Amino acid sequence: MTVMPRPVPPDALAAIRAIVGPKGWIDDPGDMAPFLRDERGLFVGKAPAVVRPAATAEVAEIVRICAANGIAIVPQGGNTGLCGGSVPFATGEAIVLALGRMNRVRAVDPINYTITVEAGVILAAVQAEADRHDRLFPLSLGAEGSCQIGGNLSTNAGGIQVLRYGNARDLVLGLEVVLPDGQVWDGLRGLRKDNTGYDLKQLFVGGEGTLGIVTAAVLKLFPKPREIRTAFVALPGHRQALELFAMARAASGDQLTAFELIPRIGLDISMRHVPGVTDPLAAPYPHYVLLEMSSSVPDGDIAATMDKLLDAAMAQGLVLDGTIAASAQQAAQLWRIREGIVEAQKHEGGSIKHDIAVPVSRVADFLDEATRRVEERLPGIRVVAFGHIGDGNIHFNLSQPPGADTKAYLARWEEFNEIVHRVVQGMNGSISAEHGVGRLKRDLLPQFKSAVEIELMRKVKRALDPLGIMNPGKVL
Ligand code: FAD
Ligand code: ZN
């Protein structure tokens, strides 16, 4: 899209300010700073103002003013996104529209198993509200204490329970969206079945704010798990992880909720940098899997299934050792190892990151091939490949060789992206499994999608946002 927004006219800004009032208006540089910088500090932008509307009608009025004046809008949720989609460019021609004040739960319908929330509700608050009604909202990720449901939907967030419940896309039944011309689309239907034409809501899920502003959503709820079994097991290699995965699914049906790969280096750095993380096993092993099963029927079946599975896997040599959490506290301790890897990497110097997906059956091939190629390019590079192996989604992160110059190492970001993404492409995989495109991967897309697919995306963008004011320069 080449339509460039004009510099922001002061009278339009004044009109927007009048809509949101002083509570919804930030233009002090110090107060704006946290809204203009992304989570990892890779992108820092500028804006004439950050506006924080409190209701859908206010969002619609603001968008109408922006459309009339060609003002670009960057929607922002919790600003935890990892691709720079939620912050403006340094040219300062866009306003940031942050949804944090739109944080009401509008309705809970326990019989329909749905919850209707505004976009600014924090993910953990959605989970807690569902819990109060004896229901489960299963979306769960490391940033759940600060990311917002509008951001989760706009990035089609994944996380640790996709295996059983799907990603954000699978958890939404209806949306309310302010379109780029300021019209409000009320698609807040809580229907399980509705084949009345195109599934428009799915355009906005994963749309990263480029097609409109999500202001509310009807989300699916599930029966609450009454029995959870969490195990941490050691394996000789990642190929055995795939075999164990197949066995675990066959043994447990849809009761397998999480299946996460942790390499030894992940446990090592987690222990080194995250207080309270210890090795749950007596000896070191090359690979681990953190797996979880759950059931809404508290009859002890889950415990028996897990025991039987791990006994069989040990007899076959797939699993070398393991521990099963005896309490919720011990389970949380095991999860700390997994969550700790993300934090720990920050203390190990530069980390070049990839969020890739391949068919589950190809994960071991991917890990072998990509590891070989990056180690060949830079001896001493440390592959920290972990994550949602049960979804075929690996966070293939590369920590710098110990003692190397961090700046010089990070300058090779694109070089290593290229190596890893080629392996992904050879396996018909994705270069962004769950984090999105934003600015970080925008220019890579044309290499990995056909011209037909890119043009289809552009057509959708042009049809919905002909003025190009919605988060311009992101995704496309
Ligand atoms: P933001 O960062 O504010 O925005 C993300 C994008 O959505 C931007 O393009 C923005 O313009 C757009 N947007 C936001 N709100 C709206 C709206 N209401 N309408 C239209 N567009 C909007 N992600 C995963 O998928 N899985 C993980 O396991 C995971 N773990 C993480 C762990 C940590 C520690 C951190 C920091 C991040 C992690 N993430 C993960 C990434 C991030 O948390 C998710 O992408 C999350 O969904 C972003 O939500 P947010 O509210 O912060 O959105
Ligand atoms: Zn992840």
Short mmCIF file of C-alpha atoms in Angstrom, two decimals, residues 230-464:
data_model
loop_
_atom_site.label_atom_id
_atom_site.label_comp_id
_atom_site.label_asym_id
_atom_site.label_seq_id
_atom_site.Cartn_x
_atom_site.Cartn_y
_atom_site.Cartn_z
CA THR A 230 2.21 -32.93 34.64
CA ALA A 231 5.38 -34.88 33.85
CA PHE A 232 8.95 -33.92 33.03
CA VAL A 233 10.77 -36.68 31.19
CA ALA A 234 14.29 -37.12 29.83
CA LEU A 235 14.93 -38.44 26.31
CA PRO A 236 18.00 -39.44 24.34
CA GLY A 237 17.09 -37.14 21.40
CA HIS A 238 14.38 -35.09 19.75
CA ARG A 239 13.36 -37.94 17.45
CA GLN A 240 12.24 -39.87 20.52
CA ALA A 241 10.18 -36.83 21.49
CA LEU A 242 8.12 -37.28 18.33
CA GLU A 243 7.68 -40.98 19.00
CA LEU A 244 6.61 -40.24 22.55
CA PHE A 245 4.20 -37.63 21.24
CA ALA A 246 2.52 -40.11 18.93
CA MET A 247 2.28 -42.63 21.77
CA ALA A 248 0.90 -40.04 24.18
CA ARG A 249 -1.84 -38.99 21.78
CA ALA A 250 -2.84 -42.55 21.07
CA ALA A 251 -2.87 -43.37 24.78
CA SER A 252 -4.79 -40.32 25.98
CA GLY A 253 -7.06 -39.23 23.16
CA ASP A 254 -7.72 -35.52 23.47
CA GLN A 255 -6.59 -35.40 27.10
CA LEU A 256 -3.07 -34.38 26.13
CA THR A 257 -3.03 -30.61 26.67
CA ALA A 258 0.66 -29.69 26.42
CA PHE A 259 3.79 -31.25 24.97
CA GLU A 260 6.82 -28.97 25.14
CA LEU A 261 10.39 -29.69 24.10
CA ILE A 262 13.20 -28.50 26.36
CA PRO A 263 16.83 -29.06 25.37
CA ARG A 264 19.52 -29.52 28.04
CA ILE A 265 20.92 -26.06 27.31
CA GLY A 266 17.45 -24.64 28.02
CA LEU A 267 17.41 -26.24 31.47
CA ASP A 268 21.02 -25.14 32.07
CA ILE A 269 20.41 -21.47 31.32
CA SER A 270 17.08 -21.53 33.15
CA MET A 271 18.87 -22.84 36.26
CA ARG A 272 21.66 -20.30 35.82
CA HIS A 273 19.45 -17.21 35.58
CA VAL A 274 15.99 -17.90 36.97
CA PRO A 275 15.77 -18.04 40.76
CA GLY A 276 14.28 -21.27 42.10
CA VAL A 277 14.76 -23.37 38.95
CA THR A 278 16.54 -26.66 39.67
CA ASP A 279 17.13 -29.90 37.76
CA PRO A 280 14.28 -32.22 38.77
CA LEU A 281 16.30 -35.30 37.75
CA ALA A 282 19.45 -36.79 39.28
CA ALA A 283 21.60 -36.86 36.13
CA PRO A 284 21.80 -34.65 33.01
CA TYR A 285 20.16 -35.77 29.74
CA PRO A 286 20.22 -34.34 26.20
CA HIS A 287 16.52 -33.55 25.85
CA TYR A 288 13.38 -33.23 27.91
CA VAL A 289 9.68 -33.07 27.31
CA LEU A 290 7.20 -31.38 29.60
CA LEU A 291 3.85 -32.99 29.03
CA GLU A 292 0.49 -32.45 30.59
CA MET A 293 -2.79 -34.33 30.48
CA SER A 294 -6.04 -33.13 31.95
CA SER A 295 -9.60 -34.28 32.38
CA SER A 296 -12.77 -32.67 33.63
CA VAL A 297 -13.68 -35.96 35.32
CA PRO A 298 -11.80 -36.42 38.61
CA ASP A 299 -11.73 -40.20 38.68
CA GLY A 300 -8.02 -40.93 38.68
CA ASP A 301 -7.96 -42.06 35.06
CA ILE A 302 -5.47 -39.41 34.00
CA ALA A 303 -2.93 -40.54 36.58
CA ALA A 304 -3.26 -44.13 35.42
CA THR A 305 -2.96 -43.15 31.74
CA MET A 306 0.18 -41.11 32.39
CA ASP A 307 1.80 -43.89 34.45
CA LYS A 308 1.05 -46.48 31.80
CA LEU A 309 2.35 -44.27 29.01
CA LEU A 310 5.63 -43.49 30.75
CA ASP A 311 6.18 -47.13 31.76
CA ALA A 312 5.72 -48.23 28.17
CA ALA A 313 7.96 -45.42 26.86
CA MET A 314 10.72 -46.36 29.34
CA ALA A 315 10.46 -50.03 28.38
CA GLN A 316 11.03 -48.97 24.75
CA GLY A 317 13.97 -46.73 25.61
CA LEU A 318 12.20 -43.57 24.46
CA VAL A 319 12.21 -42.15 27.95
CA LEU A 320 15.32 -42.48 30.12
CA ASP A 321 14.09 -40.94 33.35
CA GLY A 322 11.31 -38.68 34.53
CA THR A 323 9.28 -37.20 37.32
CA ILE A 324 5.56 -36.65 37.73
CA ALA A 325 4.41 -33.64 39.73
CA ALA A 326 2.71 -34.69 42.94
CA SER A 327 1.05 -31.32 43.52
CA ALA A 328 0.00 -28.18 41.69
CA GLN A 329 3.01 -26.49 43.25
CA GLN A 330 5.39 -29.09 41.82
CA ALA A 331 3.72 -28.77 38.43
CA ALA A 332 4.25 -25.00 38.54
CA GLN A 333 7.89 -25.67 39.40
CA LEU A 334 8.26 -27.80 36.25
CA TRP A 335 6.58 -25.14 34.14
CA ARG A 336 9.04 -22.58 35.53
CA ILE A 337 11.83 -24.42 33.74
CA ARG A 338 10.01 -24.02 30.44
CA GLU A 339 8.90 -20.41 30.98
CA GLY A 340 12.35 -19.56 32.39
CA ILE A 341 14.11 -20.26 29.08
CA VAL A 342 12.61 -17.11 27.56
CA GLU A 343 13.88 -14.92 30.40
CA ALA A 344 17.22 -16.74 30.76
CA GLN A 345 18.21 -16.17 27.14
CA LYS A 346 18.33 -12.44 27.76
CA HIS A 347 21.27 -13.05 30.11
CA GLU A 348 23.24 -15.17 27.64
CA GLY A 349 24.19 -12.35 25.28
CA GLY A 350 22.67 -11.87 21.84
CA SER A 351 19.89 -14.20 20.73
CA ILE A 352 18.76 -14.48 17.11
CA LYS A 353 15.19 -15.72 17.17
CA HIS A 354 12.99 -17.81 14.91
CA ASP A 355 9.38 -18.81 15.50
CA ILE A 356 8.92 -21.55 12.95
CA ALA A 357 6.47 -24.33 12.22
CA VAL A 358 6.83 -27.49 10.17
CA PRO A 359 4.55 -30.52 10.03
CA VAL A 360 4.92 -32.30 13.37
CA SER A 361 6.35 -35.33 11.61
CA ARG A 362 9.22 -33.19 10.25
CA VAL A 363 10.33 -31.45 13.46
CA ALA A 364 13.28 -33.77 14.10
CA ASP A 365 14.46 -33.41 10.48
CA PHE A 366 14.15 -29.65 10.81
CA LEU A 367 16.13 -29.57 14.06
CA ASP A 368 18.91 -31.75 12.65
CA GLU A 369 19.23 -29.82 9.41
CA ALA A 370 18.91 -26.29 10.77
CA THR A 371 21.30 -27.03 13.65
CA ARG A 372 23.88 -28.47 11.29
CA ARG A 373 23.71 -25.47 8.99
CA VAL A 374 23.98 -22.75 11.66
CA GLU A 375 26.78 -24.57 13.49
CA GLU A 376 28.64 -24.87 10.21
CA ARG A 377 28.28 -21.14 9.61
CA LEU A 378 29.38 -20.14 13.11
CA PRO A 379 31.17 -22.69 15.28
CA GLY A 380 30.32 -22.12 18.95
CA ILE A 381 26.83 -20.77 18.24
CA ARG A 382 24.40 -22.19 20.80
CA VAL A 383 21.14 -23.58 19.49
CA VAL A 384 18.38 -23.13 22.08
CA ALA A 385 15.50 -24.84 20.30
CA PHE A 386 12.47 -25.30 22.50
CA GLY A 387 8.73 -25.05 22.62
CA HIS A 388 5.53 -26.40 21.24
CA ILE A 389 6.81 -29.53 19.51
CA GLY A 390 3.33 -31.04 19.72
CA ASP A 391 2.16 -28.27 17.36
CA GLY A 392 5.22 -28.52 15.12
CA ASN A 393 6.18 -25.05 16.43
CA ILE A 394 9.75 -24.56 17.61
CA HIS A 395 11.32 -21.40 18.98
CA PHE A 396 14.62 -21.95 17.21
CA ASN A 397 16.68 -19.37 19.04
CA LEU A 398 20.41 -18.96 18.58
CA SER A 399 22.46 -17.66 21.46
CA GLN A 400 25.81 -16.13 20.62
CA PRO A 401 29.02 -18.08 21.22
CA PRO A 402 30.17 -17.37 24.80
CA GLY A 403 32.36 -14.30 24.93
CA ALA A 404 31.55 -13.18 21.37
CA ASP A 405 30.84 -9.52 20.62
CA THR A 406 27.07 -9.14 21.02
CA LYS A 407 26.66 -6.28 18.57
CA ALA A 408 28.63 -7.97 15.84
CA TYR A 409 26.70 -11.18 16.46
CA LEU A 410 23.28 -9.50 16.27
CA ALA A 411 24.32 -7.78 13.05
CA ARG A 412 24.15 -11.25 11.49
CA TRP A 413 20.42 -11.61 12.34
CA GLU A 414 19.27 -11.68 8.71
CA GLU A 415 22.05 -14.00 7.64
CA PHE A 416 20.91 -16.63 10.16
CA ASN A 417 17.23 -15.99 9.40
CA GLU A 418 18.01 -16.80 5.80
CA ILE A 419 19.70 -20.10 6.68
CA VAL A 420 16.93 -21.24 9.01
CA HIS A 421 14.04 -20.05 6.87
CA ARG A 422 15.37 -21.92 3.84
CA VAL A 423 15.20 -25.16 5.81
CA VAL A 424 11.66 -24.26 6.87
CA GLN A 425 10.69 -23.52 3.30
CA GLY A 426 12.07 -26.85 2.12
CA MET A 427 9.64 -28.52 4.51
CA ASN A 428 6.62 -26.44 3.53
CA GLY A 429 6.68 -24.77 6.93
CA SER A 430 5.95 -21.28 8.28
CA ILE A 431 8.43 -18.56 9.21
CA SER A 432 6.01 -17.19 11.78
CA ALA A 433 4.10 -19.86 13.62
CA GLU A 434 2.51 -17.81 16.38
CA HIS A 435 4.06 -14.36 16.79
CA GLY A 436 2.83 -12.72 13.59
CA VAL A 437 4.51 -10.58 10.95
CA GLY A 438 4.34 -6.95 12.08
CA ARG A 439 7.41 -5.06 10.91
CA LEU A 440 9.95 -7.72 11.78
CA LYS A 441 8.97 -10.20 9.08
CA ARG A 442 7.08 -8.00 6.63
CA ASP A 443 9.74 -7.94 3.96
CA LEU A 444 10.27 -11.68 4.21
CA LEU A 445 6.70 -12.59 3.29
CA PRO A 446 7.03 -12.22 -0.50
CA GLN A 447 9.87 -14.74 -0.42
CA PHE A 448 7.77 -17.34 1.33
CA LYS A 449 4.32 -16.84 -0.14
CA SER A 450 3.37 -17.04 -3.78
CA ALA A 451 2.64 -13.88 -5.76
CA VAL A 452 -0.96 -15.06 -5.97
CA GLU A 453 -1.25 -15.27 -2.19
CA ILE A 454 0.39 -11.89 -1.56
CA GLU A 455 -1.89 -10.24 -4.13
CA LEU A 456 -4.95 -11.82 -2.51
CA MET A 457 -3.85 -10.33 0.82
CA ARG A 458 -3.37 -6.92 -0.81
CA LYS A 459 -6.82 -7.11 -2.38
CA VAL A 460 -8.39 -7.77 1.00
CA LYS A 461 -6.43 -4.87 2.47
CA ARG A 462 -7.48 -2.51 -0.33
CA ALA A 463 -11.12 -3.57 -0.08
CA LEU A 464 -11.37 -2.96 3.65
#
